[in-house]
Amino acid sequence: MTARSPLLGLPGVVAVEEGPDVGLPLHHGDPQAEQRTMDRAAAVVDRSNREVIAVPGEDRLSWLHLLLTQHVSELPGGAGTEALVLDLNGRVEHHAVLSHVADTVWLDVEPGTSAGLLDYLEKMRFWSKVEPRSATEELAVLSLVGPDTAQVLSAAGIPVPDEDYGSAALPGEGGGLVRRMPGLAAVALSTPLSAGHESKPMAADLLVPRAELVDWWTRLRSAGAAPAGVMAYEALRVGALRPRLGLDTDERTIPHEVGWIGSAVHLTKGCYRGQETVARVANLGRPPRRLVLLHTDAGDEELLEPGDPVTLADRTVGRVGTAVLHHELGGVALALVKRSVPVDADLVAGADQRAAPARIDPDSVVAEDGAEPPGRRAQARAGRVR
């Protein structure tokens, strides 16, 4: 979907001119203020370049359960989740956010990826009673972010789901849905929310009729949401250590490296493509890389780029993903680095004129207890028995 957002005609809106979000509003005049609003109140962001697939049909849950990494065979109506499609070697090919609404499972995915995913789904239909189709021309994504999200939804007459990924149909006859999402609190900060706000950070995705995007934008603005662009959204996403397929992953990424175990991968469900790798790493070893938050000394004019190297003593030990200017953390970037890299290592991130000192934020690294993976312990016990 390469069409430019209809919001680009509003006063003060600056467009994204390159990258996966080209054609969306980059910011509405003050990206740093937009970030602060997302942290302290609520702001709405146009993410209408995300693509949508609809899967209706009486076999939709049992069929998707065989293809996706997440347990969805009993996903209730009004619920949602995240899920992946892996290749035969367990490497991530697709990431989707799911909502089960109106007897249909709706999957929204990264721009430019729905055609490949839909092709795979079509090839796996066989005799299942499902009718997967592209719904990108039908629905567009708006994201509401901030501790006042619930208040804005209520003021706009939109249902407020109780749990993360909980989903409900939008009011009216135009179709669409609202889905509660985890908030975007920075992993490196522990600032308490102000009085009157929820203790748990919150966000919401609205899949609105594409032809009514401006109307829904106006409705949310009238209900109290400030306008924000993808520049602010991406900054908070990076601060929250949320990876994005194709930017923070590469062709070798497995789910364990980027924190998708649990949120998008169920470790005890039945067979799916790539499951052998998932189980082997979970039970017998540890992933070769891990996603971390880098603090960088790169200047404001020359942000790091996805794919830039991360080096230690002139040896490449990782790759840069999304780099941003966070309103509280400063210059930060997501990076996939080798697990053996010390948390306190003096790193360099970037290539050529973008190369600059970088360091890992220790709060972004999950502490390991030193215990052997469960499969290794089982092997050791079996060896002793013999």
GROMACS .gro file of C-alpha atoms in nm:
model
  386
    1MET     CA    1   0.000   0.000   0.000
    2THR     CA    2   0.185   0.309  -0.122
    3ALA     CA    3  -0.096   0.568  -0.126
    4ARG     CA    4  -0.022   0.886   0.068
    5SER     CA    5  -0.223   0.947   0.381
    6PRO     CA    6  -0.518   1.185   0.342
    7LEU     CA    7  -0.399   1.355   0.662
    8LEU     CA    8  -0.102   1.502   0.475
    9GLY     CA    9  -0.328   1.785   0.363
   10LEU     CA   10  -0.366   1.912   0.720
   11PRO     CA   11  -0.173   2.227   0.823
   12GLY     CA   12   0.178   2.169   0.962
   13VAL     CA   13   0.193   1.798   0.873
   14VAL     CA   14   0.530   1.676   0.742
   15ALA     CA   15   0.538   1.355   0.538
   16VAL     CA   16   0.768   1.053   0.560
   17GLU     CA   17   0.960   1.060   0.233
   18GLU     CA   18   1.151   0.731   0.245
   19GLY     CA   19   1.156   0.395   0.417
   20PRO     CA   20   0.872   0.155   0.499
   21ASP     CA   21   0.645   0.434   0.628
   22VAL     CA   22   0.669   0.657   0.320
   23GLY     CA   23   0.351   0.853   0.263
   24LEU     CA   24   0.249   0.871   0.631
   25PRO     CA   25   0.262   1.182   0.852
   26LEU     CA   26   0.613   1.201   1.001
   27HIS     CA   27   0.507   1.462   1.255
   28HIS     CA   28   0.252   1.738   1.309
   29GLY     CA   29   0.496   2.017   1.387
   30ASP     CA   30   0.673   1.914   1.708
   31PRO     CA   31   0.779   1.545   1.731
   32GLN     CA   32   0.931   1.580   2.078
   33ALA     CA   33   0.610   1.730   2.218
   34GLU     CA   34   0.417   1.452   2.045
   35GLN     CA   35   0.626   1.194   2.232
   36ARG     CA   36   0.564   1.366   2.564
   37THR     CA   37   0.190   1.366   2.496
   38MET     CA   38   0.201   0.992   2.428
   39ASP     CA   39   0.377   0.940   2.760
   40ARG     CA   40   0.151   1.166   2.965
   41ALA     CA   41  -0.192   1.184   2.798
   42ALA     CA   42  -0.297   1.031   2.463
   43ALA     CA   43  -0.217   1.087   2.097
   44VAL     CA   44  -0.344   0.931   1.776
   45VAL     CA   45  -0.110   0.817   1.497
   46ASP     CA   46  -0.186   0.730   1.136
   47ARG     CA   47  -0.039   0.384   1.067
   48SER     CA   48  -0.259   0.318   0.767
   49ASN     CA   49   0.027   0.165   0.567
   50ARG     CA   50  -0.015  -0.155   0.768
   51GLU     CA   51  -0.178  -0.423   0.559
   52VAL     CA   52  -0.474  -0.639   0.662
   53ILE     CA   53  -0.579  -0.997   0.587
   54ALA     CA   54  -0.923  -1.135   0.674
   55VAL     CA   55  -0.977  -1.506   0.746
   56PRO     CA   56  -1.348  -1.597   0.771
   57GLY     CA   57  -1.483  -1.950   0.756
   58GLU     CA   58  -1.589  -2.214   1.008
   59ASP     CA   59  -1.241  -2.375   1.018
   60ARG     CA   60  -1.058  -2.044   1.067
   61LEU     CA   61  -0.923  -2.114   1.417
   62SER     CA   62  -0.823  -2.479   1.376
   63TRP     CA   63  -0.666  -2.402   1.039
   64LEU     CA   64  -0.465  -2.100   1.156
   65HIS     CA   65  -0.357  -2.299   1.462
   66LEU     CA   66  -0.168  -2.537   1.231
   67LEU     CA   67   0.015  -2.255   1.050
   68LEU     CA   68   0.095  -1.997   1.317
   69THR     CA   69   0.332  -2.007   1.614
   70GLN     CA   70   0.062  -1.900   1.860
   71HIS     CA   71  -0.211  -2.112   2.022
   72VAL     CA   72  -0.529  -1.992   1.848
   73SER     CA   73  -0.747  -2.304   1.818
   74GLU     CA   74  -0.968  -2.181   2.103
   75LEU     CA   75  -0.925  -1.805   2.061
   76PRO     CA   76  -1.257  -1.663   2.183
   77GLY     CA   77  -1.452  -1.403   1.995
   78GLY     CA   78  -1.338  -1.064   2.120
   79ALA     CA   79  -0.982  -1.183   2.188
   80GLY     CA   80  -0.656  -1.129   2.004
   81THR     CA   81  -0.286  -1.207   2.013
   82GLU     CA   82   0.037  -1.183   1.817
   83ALA     CA   83   0.171  -1.464   1.598
   84LEU     CA   84   0.452  -1.549   1.357
   85VAL     CA   85   0.502  -1.757   1.047
   86LEU     CA   86   0.843  -1.923   1.039
   87ASP     CA   87   1.041  -2.091   0.764
   88LEU     CA   88   1.156  -2.453   0.786
   89ASN     CA   89   1.462  -2.346   0.984
   90GLY     CA   90   1.262  -2.153   1.244
   91ARG     CA   91   1.351  -1.809   1.108
   92VAL     CA   92   1.086  -1.538   1.117
   93GLU     CA   93   0.910  -1.472   0.788
   94HIS     CA   94   0.597  -1.287   0.904
   95HIS     CA   95   0.469  -1.113   1.215
   96ALA     CA   96   0.098  -1.041   1.260
   97VAL     CA   97  -0.135  -0.898   1.523
   98LEU     CA   98  -0.465  -1.088   1.536
   99SER     CA   99  -0.819  -0.998   1.638
  100HIS     CA  100  -1.112  -1.242   1.641
  101VAL     CA  101  -1.419  -1.031   1.569
  102ALA     CA  102  -1.742  -1.085   1.372
  103ASP     CA  103  -1.669  -1.452   1.293
  104THR     CA  104  -1.344  -1.348   1.125
  105VAL     CA  105  -0.980  -1.347   1.228
  106TRP     CA  106  -0.822  -1.020   1.118
  107LEU     CA  107  -0.442  -1.010   1.080
  108ASP     CA  108  -0.264  -0.679   1.037
  109VAL     CA  109   0.096  -0.696   0.920
  110GLU     CA  110   0.390  -0.483   0.813
  111PRO     CA  111   0.358  -0.287   0.487
  112GLY     CA  112   0.463  -0.487   0.184
  113THR     CA  113   0.429  -0.827   0.354
  114SER     CA  114   0.061  -0.923   0.317
  115ALA     CA  115   0.093  -1.053  -0.039
  116GLY     CA  116   0.358  -1.306   0.064
  117LEU     CA  117   0.162  -1.412   0.372
  118LEU     CA  118  -0.163  -1.440   0.180
  119ASP     CA  119   0.009  -1.650  -0.087
  120TYR     CA  120   0.132  -1.889   0.183
  121LEU     CA  121  -0.214  -1.909   0.340
  122GLU     CA  122  -0.375  -1.981   0.004
  123LYS     CA  123  -0.130  -2.264  -0.064
  124MET     CA  124  -0.216  -2.420   0.273
  125ARG     CA  125  -0.596  -2.411   0.238
  126PHE     CA  126  -0.641  -2.762   0.092
  127TRP     CA  127  -0.993  -2.868   0.199
  128SER     CA  128  -1.028  -2.635   0.498
  129LYS     CA  129  -1.342  -2.422   0.514
  130VAL     CA  130  -1.170  -2.085   0.511
  131GLU     CA  131  -1.169  -1.790   0.271
  132PRO     CA  132  -0.855  -1.578   0.335
  133ARG     CA  133  -0.854  -1.249   0.148
  134SER     CA  134  -0.676  -0.917   0.142
  135ALA     CA  135  -0.863  -0.654   0.345
  136THR     CA  136  -0.610  -0.373   0.307
  137GLU     CA  137  -0.844  -0.174   0.083
  138GLU     CA  138  -1.119  -0.218   0.342
  139LEU     CA  139  -0.949  -0.123   0.669
  140ALA     CA  140  -0.679   0.120   0.783
  141VAL     CA  141  -0.495   0.128   1.116
  142LEU     CA  142  -0.499   0.422   1.355
  143SER     CA  143  -0.309   0.383   1.684
  144LEU     CA  144  -0.399   0.558   2.008
  145VAL     CA  145  -0.114   0.571   2.260
  146GLY     CA  146  -0.093   0.700   2.615
  147PRO     CA  147  -0.229   0.664   2.970
  148ASP     CA  148  -0.548   0.850   2.872
  149THR     CA  149  -0.630   0.600   2.596
  150ALA     CA  150  -0.929   0.449   2.777
  151GLN     CA  151  -1.076   0.793   2.848
  152VAL     CA  152  -1.044   0.894   2.484
  153LEU     CA  153  -1.208   0.574   2.362
  154SER     CA  154  -1.496   0.617   2.604
  155ALA     CA  155  -1.545   0.982   2.506
  156ALA     CA  156  -1.554   0.877   2.141
  157GLY     CA  157  -1.820   0.613   2.212
  158ILE     CA  158  -1.581   0.325   2.138
  159PRO     CA  159  -1.569   0.008   2.351
  160VAL     CA  160  -1.269  -0.027   2.584
  161PRO     CA  161  -1.148  -0.390   2.591
  162ASP     CA  162  -1.045  -0.511   2.937
  163GLU     CA  163  -0.732  -0.711   2.848
  164ASP     CA  164  -0.435  -0.665   2.616
  165TYR     CA  165  -0.528  -0.773   2.262
  166GLY     CA  166  -0.896  -0.778   2.362
  167SER     CA  167  -1.096  -0.669   2.056
  168ALA     CA  168  -1.445  -0.540   1.980
  169ALA     CA  169  -1.639  -0.421   1.677
  170LEU     CA  170  -1.648  -0.047   1.621
  171PRO     CA  171  -1.987   0.120   1.665
  172GLY     CA  172  -2.192   0.179   1.354
  173GLU     CA  173  -2.245  -0.023   1.038
  174GLY     CA  174  -1.919   0.055   0.860
  175GLY     CA  175  -1.724  -0.235   1.009
  176GLY     CA  176  -1.383  -0.227   1.171
  177LEU     CA  177  -1.263  -0.302   1.522
  178VAL     CA  178  -1.077  -0.169   1.823
  179ARG     CA  179  -0.803  -0.375   1.989
  180ARG     CA  180  -0.637  -0.298   2.320
  181MET     CA  181  -0.257  -0.311   2.298
  182PRO     CA  182   0.026  -0.305   2.555
  183GLY     CA  183   0.153   0.045   2.620
  184LEU     CA  184   0.489   0.183   2.510
  185ALA     CA  185   0.661   0.252   2.842
  186ALA     CA  186   1.039   0.282   2.810
  187VAL     CA  187   1.227  -0.016   2.953
  188ALA     CA  188   1.504   0.211   3.079
  189LEU     CA  189   1.275   0.437   3.282
  190SER     CA  190   1.071   0.370   3.593
  191THR     CA  191   0.891   0.704   3.622
  192PRO     CA  192   0.549   0.644   3.784
  193LEU     CA  193   0.241   0.756   3.596
  194SER     CA  194   0.073   1.067   3.726
  195ALA     CA  195  -0.234   1.049   3.949
  196GLY     CA  196  -0.557   0.952   3.772
  197HIS     CA  197  -0.386   0.742   3.506
  198GLU     CA  198  -0.390   0.366   3.478
  199SER     CA  199  -0.106   0.184   3.650
  200LYS     CA  200  -0.058  -0.030   3.338
  201PRO     CA  201   0.047   0.152   3.019
  202MET     CA  202  -0.214   0.124   2.748
  203ALA     CA  203  -0.254   0.173   2.377
  204ALA     CA  204  -0.519   0.075   2.124
  205ASP     CA  205  -0.526  -0.003   1.755
  206LEU     CA  206  -0.835   0.090   1.558
  207LEU     CA  207  -0.891  -0.084   1.226
  208VAL     CA  208  -1.130   0.166   1.070
  209PRO     CA  209  -1.299   0.166   0.729
  210ARG     CA  210  -1.031   0.308   0.500
  211ALA     CA  211  -1.277   0.543   0.331
  212GLU     CA  212  -1.362   0.687   0.675
  213LEU     CA  213  -1.008   0.734   0.806
  214VAL     CA  214  -1.032   1.114   0.827
  215ASP     CA  215  -1.371   1.090   1.000
  216TRP     CA  216  -1.234   0.852   1.265
  217TRP     CA  217  -0.923   1.067   1.307
  218THR     CA  218  -1.147   1.368   1.370
  219ARG     CA  219  -1.363   1.169   1.611
  220LEU     CA  220  -1.061   1.069   1.822
  221ARG     CA  221  -0.922   1.424   1.814
  222SER     CA  222  -1.258   1.559   1.933
  223ALA     CA  223  -1.253   1.302   2.214
  224GLY     CA  224  -0.924   1.440   2.347
  225ALA     CA  225  -0.642   1.273   2.152
  226ALA     CA  226  -0.359   1.495   2.033
  227PRO     CA  227  -0.217   1.442   1.682
  228ALA     CA  228   0.117   1.262   1.646
  229GLY     CA  229   0.326   1.123   1.364
  230VAL     CA  230   0.514   0.800   1.314
  231MET     CA  231   0.837   0.972   1.426
  232ALA     CA  232   0.700   0.995   1.781
  233TYR     CA  233   0.543   0.649   1.768
  234GLU     CA  234   0.866   0.487   1.653
  235ALA     CA  235   1.065   0.663   1.924
  236LEU     CA  236   0.840   0.522   2.196
  237ARG     CA  237   0.836   0.180   2.031
  238VAL     CA  238   1.216   0.167   2.038
  239GLY     CA  239   1.224   0.283   2.400
  240ALA     CA  240   0.982   0.002   2.488
  241LEU     CA  241   1.208  -0.256   2.318
  242ARG     CA  242   0.940  -0.358   2.069
  243PRO     CA  243   1.094  -0.504   1.753
  244ARG     CA  244   0.956  -0.440   1.407
  245LEU     CA  245   0.985  -0.703   1.136
  246GLY     CA  246   1.226  -0.606   0.861
  247LEU     CA  247   1.381  -0.320   1.056
  248ASP     CA  248   1.492  -0.486   1.379
  249THR     CA  249   1.510  -0.836   1.232
  250ASP     CA  250   1.707  -0.987   0.946
  251GLU     CA  251   1.681  -1.305   0.742
  252ARG     CA  252   1.846  -1.506   1.024
  253THR     CA  253   1.628  -1.390   1.313
  254ILE     CA  254   1.463  -1.654   1.529
  255PRO     CA  255   1.183  -1.561   1.773
  256HIS     CA  256   1.392  -1.609   2.089
  257GLU     CA  257   1.635  -1.334   1.987
  258VAL     CA  258   1.379  -1.052   1.981
  259GLY     CA  259   1.148  -1.136   2.269
  260TRP     CA  260   0.864  -1.294   2.072
  261ILE     CA  261   0.852  -1.611   2.283
  262GLY     CA  262   0.529  -1.590   2.480
  263SER     CA  263   0.379  -1.285   2.313
  264ALA     CA  264   0.383  -1.443   1.965
  265VAL     CA  265   0.506  -1.801   2.017
  266HIS     CA  266   0.343  -2.073   2.229
  267LEU     CA  267   0.607  -2.326   2.336
  268THR     CA  268   0.379  -2.623   2.403
  269LYS     CA  269   0.128  -2.616   2.115
  270GLY     CA  270   0.122  -2.868   1.831
  271CYS     CA  271   0.324  -2.879   1.513
  272TYR     CA  272   0.386  -2.583   1.284
  273ARG     CA  273   0.659  -2.504   1.037
  274GLY     CA  274   0.984  -2.420   1.214
  275GLN     CA  275   0.874  -2.561   1.551
  276GLU     CA  276   1.176  -2.792   1.577
  277THR     CA  277   1.414  -2.495   1.597
  278VAL     CA  278   1.192  -2.315   1.848
  279ALA     CA  279   1.179  -2.620   2.076
  280ARG     CA  280   1.548  -2.699   2.041
  281VAL     CA  281   1.661  -2.350   2.138
  282ALA     CA  282   1.411  -2.330   2.425
  283ASN     CA  283   1.506  -2.669   2.568
  284LEU     CA  284   1.870  -2.727   2.478
  285GLY     CA  285   2.042  -2.395   2.430
  286ARG     CA  286   2.020  -2.019   2.413
  287PRO     CA  287   1.972  -1.798   2.107
  288PRO     CA  288   2.294  -1.674   1.947
  289ARG     CA  289   2.187  -1.309   1.960
  290ARG     CA  290   1.964  -1.085   2.170
  291LEU     CA  291   1.778  -0.761   2.112
  292VAL     CA  292   1.911  -0.472   2.320
  293LEU     CA  293   1.866  -0.099   2.351
  294LEU     CA  294   2.177   0.096   2.254
  295HIS     CA  295   2.252   0.446   2.377
  296THR     CA  296   2.443   0.617   2.100
  297ASP     CA  297   2.652   0.928   2.071
  298ALA     CA  298   2.554   0.983   1.708
  299GLY     CA  299   2.457   1.341   1.626
  300ASP     CA  300   2.104   1.459   1.556
  301GLU     CA  301   2.182   1.508   1.188
  302GLU     CA  302   2.307   1.156   1.116
  303LEU     CA  303   2.095   0.884   1.275
  304LEU     CA  304   2.206   0.525   1.244
  305GLU     CA  305   2.041   0.316   0.974
  306PRO     CA  306   1.897  -0.036   0.986
  307GLY     CA  307   2.169  -0.283   0.900
  308ASP     CA  308   2.456  -0.067   1.025
  309PRO     CA  309   2.719  -0.275   1.206
  310VAL     CA  310   2.779  -0.286   1.579
  311THR     CA  311   3.146  -0.350   1.650
  312LEU     CA  312   3.360  -0.438   1.951
  313ALA     CA  313   3.736  -0.387   1.914
  314ASP     CA  314   3.691  -0.360   1.535
  315ARG     CA  315   3.504  -0.691   1.522
  316THR     CA  316   3.140  -0.695   1.406
  317VAL     CA  317   2.919  -0.828   1.687
  318GLY     CA  318   2.574  -0.716   1.578
  319ARG     CA  319   2.349  -0.505   1.358
  320VAL     CA  320   2.155  -0.185   1.421
  321GLY     CA  321   1.777  -0.184   1.376
  322THR     CA  322   1.564   0.127   1.431
  323ALA     CA  323   1.744   0.440   1.554
  324VAL     CA  324   1.552   0.735   1.703
  325LEU     CA  325   1.575   1.045   1.918
  326HIS     CA  326   1.376   0.970   2.233
  327HIS     CA  327   1.244   1.266   2.429
  328GLU     CA  328   1.392   1.133   2.756
  329LEU     CA  329   1.654   0.877   2.654
  330GLY     CA  330   1.819   1.080   2.379
  331GLY     CA  331   1.975   0.897   2.086
  332VAL     CA  332   1.887   0.527   2.114
  333ALA     CA  333   1.858   0.233   1.879
  334LEU     CA  334   1.748  -0.127   1.885
  335ALA     CA  335   2.023  -0.370   1.794
  336LEU     CA  336   2.071  -0.743   1.760
  337VAL     CA  337   2.405  -0.833   1.919
  338LYS     CA  338   2.581  -1.158   1.995
  339ARG     CA  339   2.485  -1.301   2.331
  340SER     CA  340   2.852  -1.314   2.430
  341VAL     CA  341   2.889  -0.933   2.413
  342PRO     CA  342   2.934  -0.800   2.770
  343VAL     CA  343   2.662  -0.563   2.883
  344ASP     CA  344   2.923  -0.303   2.981
  345ALA     CA  345   3.124  -0.329   2.657
  346ASP     CA  346   3.246  -0.015   2.478
  347LEU     CA  347   3.084  -0.054   2.137
  348VAL     CA  348   3.079   0.139   1.812
  349ALA     CA  349   2.759   0.156   1.610
  350GLY     CA  350   2.724   0.273   1.252
  351ALA     CA  351   2.927   0.279   0.935
  352ASP     CA  352   3.155   0.546   0.787
  353GLN     CA  353   3.049   0.896   0.898
  354ARG     CA  354   2.768   0.750   1.110
  355ALA     CA  355   3.007   0.549   1.332
  356ALA     CA  356   2.982   0.660   1.694
  357PRO     CA  357   3.037   0.520   2.045
  358ALA     CA  358   2.749   0.315   2.182
  359ARG     CA  359   2.666   0.126   2.499
  360ILE     CA  360   2.402  -0.129   2.594
  361ASP     CA  361   2.130  -0.018   2.834
  362PRO     CA  362   2.150  -0.278   3.114
  363ASP     CA  363   1.775  -0.250   3.177
  364SER     CA  364   1.714  -0.387   2.826
  365VAL     CA  365   1.896  -0.713   2.900
  366VAL     CA  366   1.706  -0.991   3.069
  367ALA     CA  367   1.923  -1.131   3.348
  368GLU     CA  368   2.011  -1.498   3.312
  369ASP     CA  369   2.014  -1.713   3.623
  370GLY     CA  370   2.298  -1.931   3.497
  371ALA     CA  371   2.083  -2.244   3.508
  372GLU     CA  372   2.108  -2.489   3.224
  373PRO     CA  373   1.814  -2.502   2.981
  374PRO     CA  374   1.559  -2.770   3.081
  375GLY     CA  375   1.655  -3.003   2.797
  376ARG     CA  376   2.020  -2.998   2.900
  377ARG     CA  377   1.928  -3.079   3.259
  378ALA     CA  378   1.715  -3.370   3.137
  379GLN     CA  379   2.002  -3.501   2.926
  380ALA     CA  380   2.236  -3.481   3.224
  381ARG     CA  381   1.991  -3.671   3.444
  382ALA     CA  382   1.951  -3.938   3.176
  383GLY     CA  383   2.327  -3.973   3.152
  384ARG     CA  384   2.358  -4.025   3.526
  385VAL     CA  385   2.088  -4.291   3.518
  386ARG     CA  386   2.275  -4.483   3.253
   0.00000   0.00000   0.00000
